[in-house]
Amino acid sequence: MPLKEPFLINRLKSVGYAFKGMLILFRTEASIKIQLVIAILVTIAGFYFNISKTEWLAQIIMIGLVMSMEGMNTAIEYLSDFIHPEKNHKIALIKDIAAGAVFIAALVAVVVACIIYLPKLL
């Protein structure tokens, strides 16, 4: 039976794998690049309009949610393509549902952005 790694070493490796996955996502996925640009723009807008701590929290949570959902969607797409490379109705349904989850998060993020910024613009 192989020796188990110490907890701290195991956690550090896990963080390394997660960081590597994040870099792969940002390098390879056009949609996350677009979302990153939007995140940068709303962050700049947050500083420009001097939004409150609560508004910052809402904005940061939504940025994290949308980008995390995009990462999960990408992982589901890669896994689906690996398991069933040829076209398949059920795999297409799974991919559509995962993309729909990202869309829901993005729509909610737009609503939150409107709640924060529309009063400042009007």
Short mmCIF file of N, CA, C and O in Angstrom, two decimals:
data_model
loop_
_atom_site.label_atom_id
_atom_site.label_comp_id
_atom_site.label_asym_id
_atom_site.label_seq_id
_atom_site.Cartn_x
_atom_site.Cartn_y
_atom_site.Cartn_z
N MET A 1 0.84 -1.17 0.00
CA MET A 1 0.00 0.00 0.00
C MET A 1 0.89 1.24 0.00
O MET A 1 1.76 1.38 0.86
N PRO A 2 0.67 2.18 -0.97
CA PRO A 2 1.53 3.37 -1.01
C PRO A 2 1.28 4.29 0.18
O PRO A 2 0.18 4.34 0.73
N LEU A 3 2.34 5.00 0.58
CA LEU A 3 2.21 5.94 1.68
C LEU A 3 1.37 7.13 1.26
O LEU A 3 1.48 7.63 0.13
N LYS A 4 0.54 7.58 2.17
CA LYS A 4 -0.30 8.74 1.91
C LYS A 4 0.53 10.00 2.10
O LYS A 4 1.30 10.10 3.05
N GLU A 5 0.34 10.98 1.18
CA GLU A 5 1.06 12.25 1.29
C GLU A 5 0.56 13.03 2.50
O GLU A 5 -0.61 12.95 2.85
N PRO A 6 1.44 13.83 3.09
CA PRO A 6 0.97 14.71 4.18
C PRO A 6 -0.13 15.65 3.67
O PRO A 6 -0.15 16.03 2.50
N PHE A 7 -1.02 16.01 4.58
CA PHE A 7 -2.18 16.84 4.24
C PHE A 7 -1.78 18.12 3.51
O PHE A 7 -2.36 18.47 2.49
N LEU A 8 -0.79 18.85 4.04
CA LEU A 8 -0.40 20.13 3.45
C LEU A 8 0.13 19.95 2.04
O LEU A 8 -0.21 20.73 1.13
N ILE A 9 0.95 18.94 1.81
CA ILE A 9 1.48 18.67 0.47
C ILE A 9 0.33 18.36 -0.48
O ILE A 9 0.28 18.87 -1.61
N ASN A 10 -0.61 17.55 -0.03
CA ASN A 10 -1.76 17.18 -0.84
C ASN A 10 -2.58 18.41 -1.21
O ASN A 10 -3.01 18.57 -2.34
N ARG A 11 -2.80 19.31 -0.25
CA ARG A 11 -3.58 20.55 -0.50
C ARG A 11 -2.85 21.45 -1.47
O ARG A 11 -3.46 22.05 -2.34
N LEU A 12 -1.52 21.58 -1.31
CA LEU A 12 -0.74 22.42 -2.22
C LEU A 12 -0.80 21.88 -3.64
O LEU A 12 -0.92 22.66 -4.60
N LYS A 13 -0.74 20.58 -3.80
CA LYS A 13 -0.86 19.98 -5.13
C LYS A 13 -2.24 20.27 -5.72
O LYS A 13 -2.36 20.58 -6.90
N SER A 14 -3.29 20.16 -4.89
CA SER A 14 -4.65 20.43 -5.36
C SER A 14 -4.79 21.87 -5.83
O SER A 14 -5.41 22.13 -6.87
N VAL A 15 -4.21 22.80 -5.09
CA VAL A 15 -4.25 24.21 -5.50
C VAL A 15 -3.50 24.38 -6.82
O VAL A 15 -3.95 25.11 -7.72
N GLY A 16 -2.39 23.70 -6.96
CA GLY A 16 -1.62 23.76 -8.21
C GLY A 16 -2.43 23.25 -9.40
O GLY A 16 -2.43 23.86 -10.47
N TYR A 17 -3.12 22.12 -9.21
CA TYR A 17 -3.96 21.58 -10.28
C TYR A 17 -5.10 22.54 -10.63
O TYR A 17 -5.43 22.75 -11.80
N ALA A 18 -5.69 23.13 -9.60
CA ALA A 18 -6.79 24.09 -9.82
C ALA A 18 -6.28 25.32 -10.58
O ALA A 18 -6.94 25.81 -11.51
N PHE A 19 -5.11 25.82 -10.20
CA PHE A 19 -4.53 26.97 -10.88
C PHE A 19 -4.24 26.64 -12.34
O PHE A 19 -4.52 27.43 -13.24
N LYS A 20 -3.69 25.44 -12.57
CA LYS A 20 -3.41 24.99 -13.93
C LYS A 20 -4.71 24.93 -14.74
O LYS A 20 -4.76 25.38 -15.89
N GLY A 21 -5.77 24.41 -14.15
CA GLY A 21 -7.06 24.34 -14.83
C GLY A 21 -7.59 25.71 -15.16
O GLY A 21 -8.14 25.94 -16.26
N MET A 22 -7.44 26.66 -14.24
CA MET A 22 -7.89 28.03 -14.49
C MET A 22 -7.11 28.63 -15.66
O MET A 22 -7.71 29.27 -16.54
N LEU A 23 -5.80 28.44 -15.69
CA LEU A 23 -5.00 28.96 -16.80
C LEU A 23 -5.41 28.34 -18.13
O LEU A 23 -5.51 29.05 -19.14
N ILE A 24 -5.66 27.05 -18.14
CA ILE A 24 -6.11 26.38 -19.36
C ILE A 24 -7.43 26.99 -19.83
O ILE A 24 -7.61 27.27 -21.01
N LEU A 25 -8.33 27.20 -18.88
CA LEU A 25 -9.64 27.79 -19.21
C LEU A 25 -9.46 29.17 -19.83
O LEU A 25 -10.04 29.46 -20.88
N PHE A 26 -8.64 30.02 -19.22
CA PHE A 26 -8.45 31.38 -19.74
C PHE A 26 -7.70 31.40 -21.06
O PHE A 26 -7.92 32.28 -21.88
N ARG A 27 -6.83 30.43 -21.29
CA ARG A 27 -6.07 30.39 -22.54
C ARG A 27 -6.88 29.84 -23.70
O ARG A 27 -6.64 30.22 -24.85
N THR A 28 -7.79 28.93 -23.43
CA THR A 28 -8.42 28.17 -24.52
C THR A 28 -9.88 28.53 -24.81
O THR A 28 -10.36 28.21 -25.89
N GLU A 29 -10.57 29.16 -23.89
CA GLU A 29 -12.00 29.39 -24.07
C GLU A 29 -12.33 30.84 -24.39
O GLU A 29 -12.09 31.73 -23.57
N ALA A 30 -12.87 31.08 -25.58
CA ALA A 30 -13.22 32.44 -26.01
C ALA A 30 -14.26 33.06 -25.09
O ALA A 30 -14.17 34.25 -24.75
N SER A 31 -15.24 32.28 -24.65
CA SER A 31 -16.31 32.84 -23.83
C SER A 31 -15.80 33.35 -22.49
O SER A 31 -16.25 34.39 -22.00
N ILE A 32 -14.85 32.66 -21.89
CA ILE A 32 -14.32 33.13 -20.60
C ILE A 32 -13.47 34.37 -20.80
O ILE A 32 -13.41 35.24 -19.93
N LYS A 33 -12.83 34.49 -21.96
CA LYS A 33 -12.07 35.71 -22.27
C LYS A 33 -13.01 36.90 -22.37
O LYS A 33 -12.69 37.99 -21.84
N ILE A 34 -14.15 36.72 -23.00
CA ILE A 34 -15.15 37.79 -23.09
C ILE A 34 -15.65 38.14 -21.69
O ILE A 34 -15.78 39.32 -21.33
N GLN A 35 -15.94 37.14 -20.90
CA GLN A 35 -16.42 37.37 -19.53
C GLN A 35 -15.36 38.07 -18.69
O GLN A 35 -15.69 38.91 -17.84
N LEU A 36 -14.09 37.77 -18.92
CA LEU A 36 -13.02 38.44 -18.20
C LEU A 36 -12.97 39.92 -18.57
O LEU A 36 -12.81 40.78 -17.69
N VAL A 37 -13.13 40.22 -19.85
CA VAL A 37 -13.16 41.63 -20.28
C VAL A 37 -14.33 42.35 -19.63
O VAL A 37 -14.18 43.47 -19.11
N ILE A 38 -15.50 41.71 -19.61
CA ILE A 38 -16.67 42.32 -18.96
C ILE A 38 -16.40 42.52 -17.47
O ILE A 38 -16.73 43.57 -16.91
N ALA A 39 -15.78 41.54 -16.83
CA ALA A 39 -15.46 41.66 -15.40
C ALA A 39 -14.52 42.84 -15.15
O ALA A 39 -14.70 43.58 -14.18
N ILE A 40 -13.55 43.01 -16.01
CA ILE A 40 -12.62 44.14 -15.87
C ILE A 40 -13.36 45.46 -16.06
O ILE A 40 -13.17 46.41 -15.29
N LEU A 41 -14.25 45.51 -17.05
CA LEU A 41 -15.01 46.74 -17.31
C LEU A 41 -15.92 47.11 -16.14
O LEU A 41 -15.97 48.28 -15.73
N VAL A 42 -16.63 46.12 -15.57
CA VAL A 42 -17.51 46.45 -14.44
C VAL A 42 -16.69 46.77 -13.19
O VAL A 42 -17.14 47.55 -12.36
N THR A 43 -15.50 46.21 -13.08
CA THR A 43 -14.63 46.56 -11.96
C THR A 43 -14.17 48.01 -12.10
O THR A 43 -14.19 48.77 -11.11
N ILE A 44 -13.79 48.41 -13.30
CA ILE A 44 -13.43 49.81 -13.54
C ILE A 44 -14.63 50.71 -13.25
O ILE A 44 -14.49 51.75 -12.59
N ALA A 45 -15.81 50.29 -13.71
CA ALA A 45 -17.03 51.06 -13.44
C ALA A 45 -17.29 51.17 -11.94
O ALA A 45 -17.71 52.22 -11.45
N GLY A 46 -17.02 50.12 -11.21
CA GLY A 46 -17.19 50.14 -9.76
C GLY A 46 -16.33 51.19 -9.10
O GLY A 46 -16.79 51.91 -8.20
N PHE A 47 -15.08 51.30 -9.54
CA PHE A 47 -14.21 52.35 -9.01
C PHE A 47 -14.67 53.73 -9.45
O PHE A 47 -14.68 54.67 -8.67
N TYR A 48 -15.05 53.84 -10.72
CA TYR A 48 -15.48 55.14 -11.25
C TYR A 48 -16.71 55.67 -10.51
O TYR A 48 -16.78 56.84 -10.16
N PHE A 49 -17.69 54.78 -10.30
CA PHE A 49 -18.93 55.21 -9.65
C PHE A 49 -18.89 55.09 -8.13
O PHE A 49 -19.87 55.37 -7.46
N ASN A 50 -17.74 54.66 -7.60
CA ASN A 50 -17.56 54.53 -6.16
C ASN A 50 -18.71 53.73 -5.52
O ASN A 50 -19.38 54.21 -4.61
N ILE A 51 -18.91 52.52 -6.00
CA ILE A 51 -20.01 51.71 -5.50
C ILE A 51 -19.76 51.29 -4.05
O ILE A 51 -18.62 51.26 -3.58
N SER A 52 -20.84 50.95 -3.36
CA SER A 52 -20.77 50.61 -1.93
C SER A 52 -20.15 49.22 -1.73
O SER A 52 -20.01 48.44 -2.68
N LYS A 53 -19.82 48.90 -0.47
CA LYS A 53 -19.29 47.57 -0.16
C LYS A 53 -20.28 46.48 -0.55
O LYS A 53 -19.89 45.44 -1.08
N THR A 54 -21.55 46.72 -0.29
CA THR A 54 -22.57 45.73 -0.63
C THR A 54 -22.64 45.53 -2.14
O THR A 54 -22.75 44.40 -2.63
N GLU A 55 -22.55 46.62 -2.88
CA GLU A 55 -22.55 46.52 -4.35
C GLU A 55 -21.31 45.80 -4.85
O GLU A 55 -21.38 44.98 -5.77
N TRP A 56 -20.16 46.08 -4.22
CA TRP A 56 -18.93 45.34 -4.58
C TRP A 56 -19.10 43.85 -4.33
O TRP A 56 -18.70 43.03 -5.16
N LEU A 57 -19.67 43.51 -3.18
CA LEU A 57 -19.87 42.09 -2.87
C LEU A 57 -20.76 41.42 -3.91
O LEU A 57 -20.45 40.33 -4.40
N ALA A 58 -21.87 42.08 -4.25
CA ALA A 58 -22.78 41.52 -5.25
C ALA A 58 -22.06 41.35 -6.59
O ALA A 58 -22.17 40.32 -7.25
N GLN A 59 -21.30 42.37 -6.97
CA GLN A 59 -20.60 42.33 -8.25
C GLN A 59 -19.54 41.22 -8.28
O GLN A 59 -19.46 40.45 -9.23
N ILE A 60 -18.75 41.12 -7.21
CA ILE A 60 -17.70 40.10 -7.14
C ILE A 60 -18.31 38.70 -7.13
O ILE A 60 -17.81 37.79 -7.80
N ILE A 61 -19.38 38.53 -6.38
CA ILE A 61 -20.05 37.22 -6.34
C ILE A 61 -20.56 36.84 -7.73
O ILE A 61 -20.40 35.69 -8.17
N MET A 62 -21.14 37.79 -8.44
CA MET A 62 -21.67 37.48 -9.76
C MET A 62 -20.55 37.18 -10.76
O MET A 62 -20.67 36.27 -11.58
N ILE A 63 -19.46 37.92 -10.68
CA ILE A 63 -18.31 37.63 -11.56
C ILE A 63 -17.81 36.20 -11.28
O ILE A 63 -17.60 35.42 -12.20
N GLY A 64 -17.64 35.88 -10.01
CA GLY A 64 -17.18 34.54 -9.64
C GLY A 64 -18.15 33.45 -10.07
O GLY A 64 -17.74 32.40 -10.58
N LEU A 65 -19.45 33.72 -9.90
CA LEU A 65 -20.46 32.73 -10.28
C LEU A 65 -20.45 32.47 -11.78
O LEU A 65 -20.42 31.32 -12.22
N VAL A 66 -20.46 33.54 -12.58
CA VAL A 66 -20.50 33.37 -14.03
C VAL A 66 -19.25 32.65 -14.52
O VAL A 66 -19.33 31.70 -15.32
N MET A 67 -18.09 33.06 -14.03
CA MET A 67 -16.85 32.43 -14.49
C MET A 67 -16.74 30.98 -14.02
O MET A 67 -16.27 30.11 -14.77
N SER A 68 -17.19 30.72 -12.81
CA SER A 68 -17.18 29.33 -12.31
C SER A 68 -18.13 28.45 -13.11
O SER A 68 -17.78 27.31 -13.46
N MET A 69 -19.31 28.98 -13.40
CA MET A 69 -20.27 28.21 -14.20
C MET A 69 -19.71 27.95 -15.60
O MET A 69 -19.89 26.87 -16.15
N GLU A 70 -19.02 28.94 -16.16
CA GLU A 70 -18.41 28.75 -17.48
C GLU A 70 -17.35 27.64 -17.42
O GLU A 70 -17.24 26.82 -18.33
N GLY A 71 -16.59 27.62 -16.34
CA GLY A 71 -15.60 26.56 -16.17
C GLY A 71 -16.25 25.18 -16.08
O GLY A 71 -15.78 24.22 -16.69
N MET A 72 -17.32 25.09 -15.31
CA MET A 72 -18.03 23.81 -15.19
C MET A 72 -18.63 23.40 -16.54
O MET A 72 -18.59 22.23 -16.92
N ASN A 73 -19.20 24.38 -17.26
CA ASN A 73 -19.77 24.10 -18.57
C ASN A 73 -18.69 23.56 -19.53
O ASN A 73 -18.91 22.58 -20.23
N THR A 74 -17.52 24.19 -19.50
CA THR A 74 -16.42 23.74 -20.35
C THR A 74 -15.99 22.33 -19.98
O THR A 74 -15.77 21.48 -20.86
N ALA A 75 -15.90 22.06 -18.68
CA ALA A 75 -15.52 20.71 -18.23
C ALA A 75 -16.55 19.68 -18.69
O ALA A 75 -16.19 18.58 -19.14
N ILE A 76 -17.83 20.02 -18.58
CA ILE A 76 -18.90 19.10 -19.02
C ILE A 76 -18.80 18.86 -20.52
O ILE A 76 -18.96 17.73 -21.00
N GLU A 77 -18.51 19.91 -21.29
CA GLU A 77 -18.36 19.76 -22.74
C GLU A 77 -17.20 18.84 -23.08
O GLU A 77 -17.33 17.93 -23.90
N TYR A 78 -16.03 19.06 -22.44
CA TYR A 78 -14.87 18.21 -22.70
C TYR A 78 -15.15 16.76 -22.30
O TYR A 78 -14.80 15.84 -23.04
N LEU A 79 -15.75 16.56 -21.15
CA LEU A 79 -16.07 15.22 -20.69
C LEU A 79 -17.05 14.53 -21.63
O LEU A 79 -16.88 13.37 -22.00
N SER A 80 -18.07 15.27 -22.04
CA SER A 80 -19.07 14.72 -22.96
C SER A 80 -18.44 14.32 -24.28
O SER A 80 -18.73 13.24 -24.82
N ASP A 81 -17.58 15.18 -24.81
CA ASP A 81 -16.91 14.87 -26.09
C ASP A 81 -15.96 13.69 -25.95
O ASP A 81 -15.80 12.90 -26.89
N PHE A 82 -15.34 13.54 -24.78
CA PHE A 82 -14.44 12.42 -24.54
C PHE A 82 -15.23 11.11 -24.48
O PHE A 82 -14.83 10.11 -25.07
N ILE A 83 -16.35 11.14 -23.77
CA ILE A 83 -17.14 9.93 -23.58
C ILE A 83 -17.86 9.53 -24.87
O ILE A 83 -17.95 8.35 -25.19
N HIS A 84 -18.35 10.52 -25.58
CA HIS A 84 -19.15 10.23 -26.79
C HIS A 84 -18.77 11.22 -27.88
O HIS A 84 -19.48 12.20 -28.12
N PRO A 85 -17.64 10.97 -28.61
CA PRO A 85 -17.14 11.93 -29.59
C PRO A 85 -18.09 12.21 -30.77
O PRO A 85 -18.14 13.31 -31.28
N GLU A 86 -18.85 11.21 -31.17
CA GLU A 86 -19.77 11.43 -32.29
C GLU A 86 -21.05 12.10 -31.79
O GLU A 86 -21.35 12.10 -30.60
N LYS A 87 -21.79 12.69 -32.73
CA LYS A 87 -23.02 13.39 -32.36
C LYS A 87 -23.99 12.43 -31.66
O LYS A 87 -24.16 11.29 -32.09
N ASN A 88 -24.61 12.93 -30.60
CA ASN A 88 -25.56 12.14 -29.85
C ASN A 88 -26.58 13.07 -29.23
O ASN A 88 -26.22 14.08 -28.63
N HIS A 89 -27.85 12.71 -29.35
CA HIS A 89 -28.93 13.56 -28.87
C HIS A 89 -28.84 13.81 -27.36
O HIS A 89 -29.00 14.93 -26.90
N LYS A 90 -28.56 12.77 -26.59
CA LYS A 90 -28.51 12.92 -25.13
C LYS A 90 -27.30 13.76 -24.70
O LYS A 90 -27.40 14.56 -23.78
N ILE A 91 -26.17 13.58 -25.36
CA ILE A 91 -24.98 14.39 -25.05
C ILE A 91 -25.27 15.85 -25.40
O ILE A 91 -24.91 16.76 -24.65
N ALA A 92 -25.91 16.09 -26.53
CA ALA A 92 -26.27 17.46 -26.92
C ALA A 92 -27.19 18.09 -25.88
O ALA A 92 -27.03 19.27 -25.54
N LEU A 93 -28.12 17.30 -25.36
CA LEU A 93 -29.03 17.79 -24.33
C LEU A 93 -28.25 18.17 -23.06
O LEU A 93 -28.48 19.24 -22.48
N ILE A 94 -27.32 17.33 -22.66
CA ILE A 94 -26.49 17.61 -21.48
C ILE A 94 -25.70 18.90 -21.68
O ILE A 94 -25.65 19.76 -20.79
N LYS A 95 -25.10 19.05 -22.85
CA LYS A 95 -24.32 20.26 -23.15
C LYS A 95 -25.21 21.50 -23.15
O LYS A 95 -24.82 22.56 -22.65
N ASP A 96 -26.40 21.39 -23.72
CA ASP A 96 -27.33 22.52 -23.76
C ASP A 96 -27.76 22.93 -22.36
O ASP A 96 -27.87 24.12 -22.05
N ILE A 97 -28.01 21.96 -21.51
CA ILE A 97 -28.41 22.27 -20.13
C ILE A 97 -27.27 22.96 -19.39
O ILE A 97 -27.50 23.95 -18.67
N ALA A 98 -26.04 22.48 -19.57
CA ALA A 98 -24.89 23.12 -18.93
C ALA A 98 -24.72 24.55 -19.43
O ALA A 98 -24.47 25.47 -18.64
N ALA A 99 -24.88 24.76 -20.73
CA ALA A 99 -24.79 26.11 -21.29
C ALA A 99 -25.94 26.97 -20.76
O ALA A 99 -25.75 28.17 -20.50
N GLY A 100 -27.10 26.38 -20.58
CA GLY A 100 -28.24 27.11 -20.03
C GLY A 100 -27.97 27.58 -18.62
O GLY A 100 -28.39 28.69 -18.23
N ALA A 101 -27.26 26.79 -17.84
CA ALA A 101 -26.91 27.19 -16.47
C ALA A 101 -26.00 28.42 -16.49
O ALA A 101 -26.17 29.34 -15.68
N VAL A 102 -25.06 28.45 -17.41
CA VAL A 102 -24.19 29.63 -17.56
C VAL A 102 -25.04 30.84 -17.95
O VAL A 102 -24.85 31.94 -17.43
N PHE A 103 -25.97 30.62 -18.87
CA PHE A 103 -26.83 31.70 -19.34
C PHE A 103 -27.66 32.29 -18.20
O PHE A 103 -27.80 33.51 -18.08
N ILE A 104 -28.19 31.43 -17.35
CA ILE A 104 -28.96 31.91 -16.19
C ILE A 104 -28.08 32.78 -15.30
O ILE A 104 -28.48 33.87 -14.88
N ALA A 105 -26.87 32.30 -15.00
CA ALA A 105 -25.95 33.08 -14.15
C ALA A 105 -25.62 34.41 -14.81
O ALA A 105 -25.58 35.46 -14.14
N ALA A 106 -25.41 34.40 -16.13
CA ALA A 106 -25.09 35.64 -16.84
C ALA A 106 -26.27 36.61 -16.82
O ALA A 106 -26.08 37.82 -16.64
N LEU A 107 -27.49 36.09 -16.99
CA LEU A 107 -28.67 36.95 -16.93
C LEU A 107 -28.82 37.60 -15.56
O LEU A 107 -29.10 38.80 -15.45
N VAL A 108 -28.62 36.81 -14.51
CA VAL A 108 -28.71 37.36 -13.16
C VAL A 108 -27.62 38.40 -12.95
O VAL A 108 -27.85 39.44 -12.33
N ALA A 109 -26.43 38.16 -13.49
CA ALA A 109 -25.34 39.13 -13.39
C ALA A 109 -25.70 40.45 -14.07
O ALA A 109 -25.41 41.53 -13.55
N VAL A 110 -26.37 40.36 -15.21
CA VAL A 110 -26.82 41.57 -15.91
C VAL A 110 -27.85 42.31 -15.06
O VAL A 110 -27.80 43.55 -14.95
N VAL A 111 -28.77 41.58 -14.46
CA VAL A 111 -29.78 42.21 -13.59
C VAL A 111 -29.09 42.92 -12.42
O VAL A 111 -29.41 44.07 -12.09
N VAL A 112 -28.14 42.25 -11.78
CA VAL A 112 -27.40 42.85 -10.67
C VAL A 112 -26.67 44.11 -11.15
O VAL A 112 -26.71 45.15 -10.47
N ALA A 113 -26.02 44.03 -12.31
CA ALA A 113 -25.32 45.20 -12.85
C ALA A 113 -26.29 46.35 -13.11
O ALA A 113 -25.98 47.51 -12.82
N CYS A 114 -27.47 46.04 -13.62
CA CYS A 114 -28.48 47.08 -13.86
C CYS A 114 -28.93 47.72 -12.55
O CYS A 114 -29.09 48.94 -12.46
N ILE A 115 -29.13 46.89 -11.53
CA ILE A 115 -29.54 47.42 -10.22
C ILE A 115 -28.46 48.34 -9.66
O ILE A 115 -28.76 49.39 -9.07
N ILE A 116 -27.20 47.98 -9.86
CA ILE A 116 -26.10 48.80 -9.33
C ILE A 116 -25.90 50.06 -10.16
O ILE A 116 -25.78 51.16 -9.62
N TYR A 117 -25.86 49.92 -11.49
CA TYR A 117 -25.38 51.03 -12.33
C TYR A 117 -26.47 51.91 -12.95
O TYR A 117 -26.19 53.08 -13.21
N LEU A 118 -27.64 51.38 -13.21
CA LEU A 118 -28.67 52.23 -13.83
C LEU A 118 -29.00 53.47 -12.99
O LEU A 118 -29.06 54.57 -13.55
N PRO A 119 -29.18 53.35 -11.68
CA PRO A 119 -29.44 54.58 -10.91
C PRO A 119 -28.29 55.60 -10.97
O PRO A 119 -28.52 56.80 -10.92
N LYS A 120 -27.08 55.11 -11.13
CA LYS A 120 -25.93 56.01 -11.20
C LYS A 120 -25.85 56.68 -12.57
O LYS A 120 -25.30 57.78 -12.69
N LEU A 121 -26.37 56.03 -13.59
CA LEU A 121 -26.35 56.58 -14.94
C LEU A 121 -27.53 57.50 -15.22
O LEU A 121 -27.45 58.37 -16.09
N LEU A 122 -28.62 57.29 -14.48
CA LEU A 122 -29.83 58.10 -14.74
C LEU A 122 -29.93 59.33 -13.88
O LEU A 122 -29.38 59.65 -12.98
#
